[in-house]
CSV table of C-alpha atoms in Angstrom, one decimal:
chain,number,residue,atom,x,y,z
A,1,UNK,CA,72.1,116.8,83.6
A,2,UNK,CA,71.0,113.7,84.9
A,3,UNK,CA,67.7,113.4,83.9
A,4,UNK,CA,68.6,114.3,80.5
A,5,UNK,CA,71.0,111.8,80.5
A,6,UNK,CA,68.1,109.2,81.6
A,7,UNK,CA,65.8,110.5,78.6
A,8,UNK,CA,68.5,110.6,76.0
A,9,UNK,CA,69.1,106.8,77.4
A,10,UNK,CA,65.6,106.1,77.5
A,11,UNK,CA,65.2,107.8,73.6
A,12,UNK,CA,67.8,105.5,72.4
A,13,UNK,CA,67.4,102.3,74.3
A,14,UNK,CA,63.8,102.4,73.3
A,15,UNK,CA,63.2,102.0,69.8
A,16,UNK,CA,59.5,102.1,69.6
A,17,UNK,CA,59.4,105.5,71.9
A,18,UNK,CA,61.9,106.9,69.5
A,19,UNK,CA,60.1,106.1,66.3
A,20,UNK,CA,57.0,107.7,68.0
A,21,UNK,CA,59.7,110.6,68.0
A,22,UNK,CA,60.4,110.5,64.4
A,23,UNK,CA,56.8,110.4,63.1
A,24,UNK,CA,55.5,113.8,61.9
A,25,UNK,CA,52.1,112.8,62.3
A,26,UNK,CA,53.0,113.0,66.3
A,27,UNK,CA,52.4,116.3,67.6
A,28,UNK,CA,55.2,117.9,69.7
A,29,UNK,CA,52.9,118.9,72.8
A,30,UNK,CA,52.2,115.3,72.0
A,31,UNK,CA,55.7,113.7,72.5
A,32,UNK,CA,55.7,116.4,75.3
A,33,UNK,CA,53.2,114.4,76.4
A,34,UNK,CA,54.3,111.4,76.2
A,35,UNK,CA,57.6,112.0,77.8
A,36,UNK,CA,56.5,113.8,81.2
A,37,UNK,CA,54.3,110.7,81.6
A,38,UNK,CA,56.5,108.2,81.6
A,39,UNK,CA,59.0,110.5,83.7
A,40,UNK,CA,56.9,111.8,85.9
A,41,UNK,CA,59.2,113.6,88.8
A,42,UNK,CA,60.8,115.5,86.6
A,43,UNK,CA,62.4,118.6,87.8
A,44,UNK,CA,61.0,122.1,86.6
A,45,UNK,CA,64.1,123.1,85.3
A,46,UNK,CA,63.9,120.0,82.3
A,47,UNK,CA,60.5,120.2,82.2
A,48,UNK,CA,60.6,123.5,81.1
A,49,UNK,CA,63.9,123.1,78.3
A,50,UNK,CA,61.7,120.7,77.1
A,51,UNK,CA,59.4,123.0,76.8
A,52,UNK,CA,61.1,124.9,74.9
A,53,UNK,CA,62.7,122.2,73.0
A,54,UNK,CA,58.9,121.2,71.9
A,55,UNK,CA,57.8,125.3,70.8
A,56,UNK,CA,60.8,124.9,68.7
A,57,UNK,CA,59.6,121.2,66.9
A,58,UNK,CA,63.4,120.6,68.3
A,59,UNK,CA,62.5,117.8,70.7
A,60,UNK,CA,63.6,115.1,68.3
A,61,UNK,CA,67.0,116.7,68.7
A,62,UNK,CA,67.5,115.6,72.8
A,63,UNK,CA,69.7,112.5,72.2
A,64,UNK,CA,71.9,114.8,70.5
A,65,UNK,CA,71.7,117.8,72.9
A,66,UNK,CA,72.8,115.5,75.5
A,67,UNK,CA,75.6,113.9,74.2
A,68,UNK,CA,77.0,117.7,73.5
A,69,UNK,CA,76.5,118.6,77.0
A,70,UNK,CA,77.7,115.2,78.3
A,71,UNK,CA,80.4,116.4,76.3
A,72,UNK,CA,80.9,119.9,77.4
A,73,UNK,CA,80.3,118.3,81.2
A,74,UNK,CA,83.1,116.3,81.2
A,75,UNK,CA,85.1,119.0,80.0
A,76,UNK,CA,84.7,121.3,82.5
A,77,UNK,CA,84.9,118.6,85.6
A,78,UNK,CA,88.2,117.4,83.9
A,79,UNK,CA,86.4,113.8,83.2
A,80,UNK,CA,87.6,110.8,81.8
A,81,UNK,CA,86.7,107.8,80.9
A,82,UNK,CA,88.7,104.7,80.8
A,83,UNK,CA,87.7,101.1,80.2
A,84,UNK,CA,89.8,98.1,81.9
A,85,UNK,CA,89.5,94.8,80.7
A,86,UNK,CA,91.0,92.2,83.6
A,87,UNK,CA,90.6,88.3,83.7
A,88,UNK,CA,89.1,88.3,87.1
A,89,UNK,CA,87.7,90.5,89.5
A,90,UNK,CA,90.1,93.5,90.8
A,91,UNK,CA,90.6,93.3,94.1
A,92,UNK,CA,89.7,96.6,96.6
A,93,UNK,CA,93.6,97.3,97.4
A,94,UNK,CA,94.7,97.0,93.2
A,95,UNK,CA,92.0,99.0,91.8
A,96,UNK,CA,92.4,102.4,94.2
A,97,UNK,CA,96.5,102.1,93.0
A,98,UNK,CA,95.4,101.9,89.1
A,99,UNK,CA,92.6,104.8,89.6
A,100,UNK,CA,95.0,107.1,92.0
A,101,UNK,CA,97.8,106.0,89.1
A,102,UNK,CA,95.1,106.7,86.4
A,103,UNK,CA,94.4,110.3,87.6
A,104,UNK,CA,97.9,111.1,87.7
A,105,UNK,CA,99.0,110.1,84.3
A,106,UNK,CA,95.9,111.2,82.5
A,107,UNK,CA,96.0,114.5,84.6
A,108,UNK,CA,92.1,114.2,85.7
A,109,UNK,CA,90.5,114.7,88.5
A,110,UNK,CA,87.4,112.4,87.7
A,111,UNK,CA,88.0,109.0,86.6
A,112,UNK,CA,85.3,106.9,85.2
A,113,UNK,CA,86.2,103.3,85.4
A,114,UNK,CA,84.8,101.0,83.1
A,115,UNK,CA,85.5,97.7,84.8
A,116,UNK,CA,85.1,94.3,81.7
A,117,UNK,CA,86.0,90.8,82.4
A,118,UNK,CA,87.4,88.5,79.7
A,119,UNK,CA,87.8,85.2,80.5
A,120,UNK,CA,89.8,84.6,77.8
A,121,UNK,CA,92.7,86.9,79.5
A,122,UNK,CA,95.1,84.7,81.5
A,123,UNK,CA,96.8,87.8,83.2
A,124,UNK,CA,97.8,91.4,82.6
A,125,UNK,CA,95.7,93.7,82.1
A,126,UNK,CA,93.8,96.5,78.6
A,127,UNK,CA,93.5,99.8,79.4
A,128,UNK,CA,91.3,101.9,76.7
A,129,UNK,CA,91.5,105.9,77.2
A,130,UNK,CA,89.8,107.6,74.1
A,131,UNK,CA,91.6,106.1,71.2
A,132,UNK,CA,93.9,104.2,72.7
A,133,UNK,CA,94.4,101.0,73.9
A,134,UNK,CA,97.7,99.6,75.9
A,135,UNK,CA,97.9,95.9,76.0
A,136,UNK,CA,99.3,94.5,78.9
A,137,UNK,CA,97.7,91.0,79.0
A,138,UNK,CA,98.9,87.6,78.4
């Protein structure tokens, strides 16, 4: 799973590589060769998956496939993404309390906590989860 996410991030981040995958003048085998050159240490499972996509001329769908895979994996392991926005560094003790509270409230086994800092906030916290935001800041 991690390798697929890395491949997706590379294709999305580096437009030059992504444009090669959009270009019909490059063969699917050439596109696969480029990926294998950039990532020579891919597992046999990932290489096999990429070869199947190549055979089906679906290598361009890799970002969408990995996004669906990530969403299914998150649901399977009861994984929840939460973003908090605060004005300064979060103390470890408070962070652990916040994490425990979020797990209980959201009924999630695993929380991916993304912390953003905004110096314009005088105090308090903003919590973002799915399409909802709780603003308890000043």
